[in-house]
mmCIF file of C-alpha atoms in Angstrom:
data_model
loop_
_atom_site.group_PDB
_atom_site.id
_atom_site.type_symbol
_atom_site.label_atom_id
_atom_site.label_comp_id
_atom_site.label_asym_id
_atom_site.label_seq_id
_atom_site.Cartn_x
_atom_site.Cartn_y
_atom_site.Cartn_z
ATOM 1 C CA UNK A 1 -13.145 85.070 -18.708
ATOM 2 C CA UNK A 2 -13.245 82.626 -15.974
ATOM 3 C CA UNK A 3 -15.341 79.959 -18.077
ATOM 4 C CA UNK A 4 -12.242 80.005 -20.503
ATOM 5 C CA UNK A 5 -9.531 79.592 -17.475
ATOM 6 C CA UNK A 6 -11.523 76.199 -16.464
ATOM 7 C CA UNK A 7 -12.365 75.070 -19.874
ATOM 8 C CA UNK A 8 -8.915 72.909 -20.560
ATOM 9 C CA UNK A 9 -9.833 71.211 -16.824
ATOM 10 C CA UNK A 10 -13.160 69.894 -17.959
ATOM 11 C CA UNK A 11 -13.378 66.232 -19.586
ATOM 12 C CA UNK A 12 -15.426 65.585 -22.643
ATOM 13 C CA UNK A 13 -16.018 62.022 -22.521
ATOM 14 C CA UNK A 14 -18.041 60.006 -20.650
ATOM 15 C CA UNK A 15 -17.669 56.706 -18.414
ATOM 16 C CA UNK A 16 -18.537 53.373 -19.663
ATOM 17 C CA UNK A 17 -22.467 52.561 -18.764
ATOM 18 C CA UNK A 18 -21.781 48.968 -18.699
ATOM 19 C CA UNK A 19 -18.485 47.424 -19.488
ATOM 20 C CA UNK A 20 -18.207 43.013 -19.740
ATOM 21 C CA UNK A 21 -16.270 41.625 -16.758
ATOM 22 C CA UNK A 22 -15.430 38.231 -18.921
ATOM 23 C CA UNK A 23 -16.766 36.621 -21.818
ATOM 24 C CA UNK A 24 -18.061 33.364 -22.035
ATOM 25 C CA UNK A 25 -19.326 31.175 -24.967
ATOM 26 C CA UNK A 26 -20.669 27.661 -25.036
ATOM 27 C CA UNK A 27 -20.506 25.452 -28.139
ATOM 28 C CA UNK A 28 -20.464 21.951 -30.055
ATOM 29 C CA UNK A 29 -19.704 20.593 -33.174
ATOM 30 C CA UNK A 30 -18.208 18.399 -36.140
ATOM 31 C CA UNK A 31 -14.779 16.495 -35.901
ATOM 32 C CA UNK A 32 -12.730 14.269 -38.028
ATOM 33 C CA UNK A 33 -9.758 13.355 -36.546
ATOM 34 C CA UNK A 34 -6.843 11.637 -38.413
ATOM 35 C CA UNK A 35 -5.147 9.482 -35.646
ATOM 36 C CA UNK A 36 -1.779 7.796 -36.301
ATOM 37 C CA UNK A 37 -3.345 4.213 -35.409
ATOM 38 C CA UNK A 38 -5.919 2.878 -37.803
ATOM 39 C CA UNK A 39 -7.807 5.400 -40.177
ATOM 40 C CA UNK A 40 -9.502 8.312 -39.909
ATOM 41 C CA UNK A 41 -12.561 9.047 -37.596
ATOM 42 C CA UNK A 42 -15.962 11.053 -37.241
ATOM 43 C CA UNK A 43 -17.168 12.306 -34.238
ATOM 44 C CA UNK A 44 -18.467 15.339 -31.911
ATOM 45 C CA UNK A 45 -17.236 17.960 -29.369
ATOM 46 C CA UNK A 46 -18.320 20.156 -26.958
ATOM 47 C CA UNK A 47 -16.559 22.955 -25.552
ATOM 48 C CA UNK A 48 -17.051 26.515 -23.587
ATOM 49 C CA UNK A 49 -14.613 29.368 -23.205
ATOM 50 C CA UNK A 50 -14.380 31.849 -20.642
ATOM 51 C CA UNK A 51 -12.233 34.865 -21.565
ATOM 52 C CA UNK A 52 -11.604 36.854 -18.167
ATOM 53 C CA UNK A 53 -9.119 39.546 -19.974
ATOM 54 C CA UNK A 54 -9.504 41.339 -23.313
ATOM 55 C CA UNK A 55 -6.967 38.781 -24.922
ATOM 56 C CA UNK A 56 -6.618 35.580 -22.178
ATOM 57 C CA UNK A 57 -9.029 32.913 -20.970
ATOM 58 C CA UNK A 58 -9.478 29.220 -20.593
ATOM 59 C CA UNK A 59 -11.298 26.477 -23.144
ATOM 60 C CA UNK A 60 -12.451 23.543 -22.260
ATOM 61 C CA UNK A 61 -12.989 20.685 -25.048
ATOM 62 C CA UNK A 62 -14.765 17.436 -25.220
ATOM 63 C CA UNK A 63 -14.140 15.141 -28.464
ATOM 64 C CA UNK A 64 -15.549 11.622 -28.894
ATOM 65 C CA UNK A 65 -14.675 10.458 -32.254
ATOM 66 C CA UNK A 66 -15.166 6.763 -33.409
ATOM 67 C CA UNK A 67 -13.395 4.798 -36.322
ATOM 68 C CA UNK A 68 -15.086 5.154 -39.827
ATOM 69 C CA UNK A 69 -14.184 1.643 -41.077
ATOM 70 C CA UNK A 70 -16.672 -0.232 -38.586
ATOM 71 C CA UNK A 71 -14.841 -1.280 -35.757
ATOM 72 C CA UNK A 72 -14.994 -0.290 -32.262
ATOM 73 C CA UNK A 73 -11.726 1.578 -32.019
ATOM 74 C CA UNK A 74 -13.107 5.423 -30.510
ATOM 75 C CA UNK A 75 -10.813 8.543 -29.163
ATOM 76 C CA UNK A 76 -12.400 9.931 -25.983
ATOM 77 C CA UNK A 77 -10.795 13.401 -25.059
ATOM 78 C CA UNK A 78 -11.170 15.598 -22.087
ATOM 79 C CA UNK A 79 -8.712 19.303 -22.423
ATOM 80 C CA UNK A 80 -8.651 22.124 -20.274
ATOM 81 C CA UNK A 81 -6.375 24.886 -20.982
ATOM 82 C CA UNK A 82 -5.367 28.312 -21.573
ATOM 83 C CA UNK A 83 -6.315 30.074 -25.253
ATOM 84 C CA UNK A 84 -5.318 33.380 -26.538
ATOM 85 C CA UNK A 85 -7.389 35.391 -28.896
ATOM 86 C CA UNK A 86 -7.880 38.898 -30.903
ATOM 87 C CA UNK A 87 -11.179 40.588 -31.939
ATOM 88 C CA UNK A 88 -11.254 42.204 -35.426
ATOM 89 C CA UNK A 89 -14.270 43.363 -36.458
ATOM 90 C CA UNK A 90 -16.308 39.640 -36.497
ATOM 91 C CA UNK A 91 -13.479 37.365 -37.024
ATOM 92 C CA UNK A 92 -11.835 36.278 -33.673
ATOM 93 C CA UNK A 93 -8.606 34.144 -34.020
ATOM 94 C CA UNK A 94 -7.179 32.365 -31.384
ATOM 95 C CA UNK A 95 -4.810 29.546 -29.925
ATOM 96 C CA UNK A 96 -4.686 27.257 -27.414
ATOM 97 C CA UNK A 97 -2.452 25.185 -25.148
ATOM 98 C CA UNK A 98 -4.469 22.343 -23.396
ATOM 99 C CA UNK A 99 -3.976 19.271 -20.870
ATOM 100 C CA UNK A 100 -6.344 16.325 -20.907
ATOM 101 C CA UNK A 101 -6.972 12.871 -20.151
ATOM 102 C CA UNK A 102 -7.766 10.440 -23.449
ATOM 103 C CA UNK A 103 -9.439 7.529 -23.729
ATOM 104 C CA UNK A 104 -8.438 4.732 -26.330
ATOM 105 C CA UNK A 105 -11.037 1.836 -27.247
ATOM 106 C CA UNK A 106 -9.066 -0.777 -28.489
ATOM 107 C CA UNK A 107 -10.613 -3.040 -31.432
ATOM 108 C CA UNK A 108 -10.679 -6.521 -30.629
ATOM 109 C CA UNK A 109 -11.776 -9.720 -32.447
ATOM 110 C CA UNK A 110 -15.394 -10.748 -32.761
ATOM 111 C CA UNK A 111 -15.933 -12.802 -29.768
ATOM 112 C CA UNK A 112 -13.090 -11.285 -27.673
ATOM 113 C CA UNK A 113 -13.728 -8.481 -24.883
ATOM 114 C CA UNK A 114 -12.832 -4.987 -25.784
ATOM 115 C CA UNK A 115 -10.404 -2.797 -23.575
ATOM 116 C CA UNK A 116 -9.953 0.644 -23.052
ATOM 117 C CA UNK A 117 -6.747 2.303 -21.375
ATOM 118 C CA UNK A 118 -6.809 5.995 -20.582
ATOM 119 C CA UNK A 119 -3.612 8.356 -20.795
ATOM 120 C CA UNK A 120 -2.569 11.842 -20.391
ATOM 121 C CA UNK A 121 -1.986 14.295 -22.929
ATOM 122 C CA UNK A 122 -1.243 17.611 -23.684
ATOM 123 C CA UNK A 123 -2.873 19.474 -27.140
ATOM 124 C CA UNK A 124 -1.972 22.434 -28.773
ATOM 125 C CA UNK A 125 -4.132 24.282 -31.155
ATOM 126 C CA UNK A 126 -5.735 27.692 -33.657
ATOM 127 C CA UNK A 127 -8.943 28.797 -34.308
ATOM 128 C CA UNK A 128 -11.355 31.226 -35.412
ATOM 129 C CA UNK A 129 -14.669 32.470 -34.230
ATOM 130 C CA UNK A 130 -16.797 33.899 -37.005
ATOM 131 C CA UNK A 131 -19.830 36.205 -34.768
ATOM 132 C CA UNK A 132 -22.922 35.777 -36.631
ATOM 133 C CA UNK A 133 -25.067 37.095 -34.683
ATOM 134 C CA UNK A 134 -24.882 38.750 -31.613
ATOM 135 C CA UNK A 135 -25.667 35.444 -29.544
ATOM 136 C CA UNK A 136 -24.270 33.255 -32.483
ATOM 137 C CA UNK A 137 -20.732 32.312 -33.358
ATOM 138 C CA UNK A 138 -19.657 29.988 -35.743
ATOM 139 C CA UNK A 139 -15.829 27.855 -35.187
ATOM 140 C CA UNK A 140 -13.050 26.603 -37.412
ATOM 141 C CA UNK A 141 -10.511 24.490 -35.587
ATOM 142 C CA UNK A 142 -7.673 23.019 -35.613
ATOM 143 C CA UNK A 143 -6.074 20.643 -33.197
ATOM 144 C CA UNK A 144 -2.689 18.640 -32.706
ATOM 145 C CA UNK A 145 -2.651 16.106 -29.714
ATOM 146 C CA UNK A 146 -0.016 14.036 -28.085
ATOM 147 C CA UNK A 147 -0.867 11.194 -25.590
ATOM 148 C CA UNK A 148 1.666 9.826 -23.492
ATOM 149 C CA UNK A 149 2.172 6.343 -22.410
ATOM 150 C CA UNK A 150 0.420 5.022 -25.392
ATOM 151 C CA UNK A 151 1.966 1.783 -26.379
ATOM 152 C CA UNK A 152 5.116 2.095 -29.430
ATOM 153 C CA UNK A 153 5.795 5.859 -29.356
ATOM 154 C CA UNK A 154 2.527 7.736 -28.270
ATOM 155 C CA UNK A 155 -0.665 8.542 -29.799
ATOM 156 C CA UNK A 156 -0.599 11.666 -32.059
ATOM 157 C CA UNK A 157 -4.166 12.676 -33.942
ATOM 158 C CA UNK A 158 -4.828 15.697 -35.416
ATOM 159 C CA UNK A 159 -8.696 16.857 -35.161
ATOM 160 C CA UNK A 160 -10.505 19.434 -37.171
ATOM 161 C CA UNK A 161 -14.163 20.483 -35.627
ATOM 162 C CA UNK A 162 -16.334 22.684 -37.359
ATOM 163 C CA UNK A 163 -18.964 23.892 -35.163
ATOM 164 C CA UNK A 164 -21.233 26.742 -33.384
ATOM 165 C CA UNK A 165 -21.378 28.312 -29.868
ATOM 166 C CA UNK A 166 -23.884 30.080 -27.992
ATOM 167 C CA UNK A 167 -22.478 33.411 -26.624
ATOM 168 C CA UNK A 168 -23.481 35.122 -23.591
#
């Protein structure tokens, strides 16, 4: 009889063996940016996210994308922000709010130096992690920039980057 009084106090499941403090990923890919100066460009980017809750964490981007027509006219990004995401099964949308520093490579006539001027800008962006594998994630996405200080009105490209990451 007493085994049934202390049956309703006893717990049935068990403790986590090993739970993940943060996750972290580390990735490059793909972009083609569509920039409001000149046409569009082709280039590559780097990032890594470090997700230290079950939905927050930071990204960090690197783009480098250079005009297709010939010239010497590149975008050189550097972002840093925060990113919000959801797990559903292996799909893993997410968005992003970033601050950076860009750097503009302005064409210039054959013979003539070339200049670059750097400005600050802030990006805001979606995305979605595919998991492939366990160690393997492939990315979709999307990104809409704003640099300030650039000469008229700003600079405002849009990037897409299609990519993979390495995850930890």
């Amino acid at each position: 009889m007493g085994l049934l009084a202390t049956a309703s106090m006893l717990c049935a499941q068990a403790t986590p063996t090993a739970t993940r403090k943060a996750d972290f990923q580390i990735g490059g890919g793909f972009t083609y940016a569509r920039p409001d100066y000149g046409g569009s460009m082709n280039g590559g980017a780097a990032y890594f996210d470090f997700d230290f809750t079950r939905h927050l964490g930071i990204e960090g981007v690197f783009h480098f994308v250079k005009d297709r027509s010939g010239s010497d006219a590149y975008e050189k990004t550097y972002e840093i922000g925060g990113r919000y995401h959801l797990t559903d099964g292996r799909f893993v949308p997410y968005g992003k709010i970033m601050y950076g520093r860009g750097v503009f490579n302005y064409p210039a006539p054959t013979g003539y130096p070339h200049s670059n001027l750097a400005y600050n800008l802030v990006a805001g962006g979606a995305g979605l992690d595919y998991k492939l594998m366990k160690h393997l994630n492939a990315r979709a996405d999307f990104e809409y920039q704003r640099w300030f200080g650039f000469p008229q009105s700003g600079l405002t490209p849009s990037l897409f980057t299609i990519g993979a990451a390495y995850h930890f």
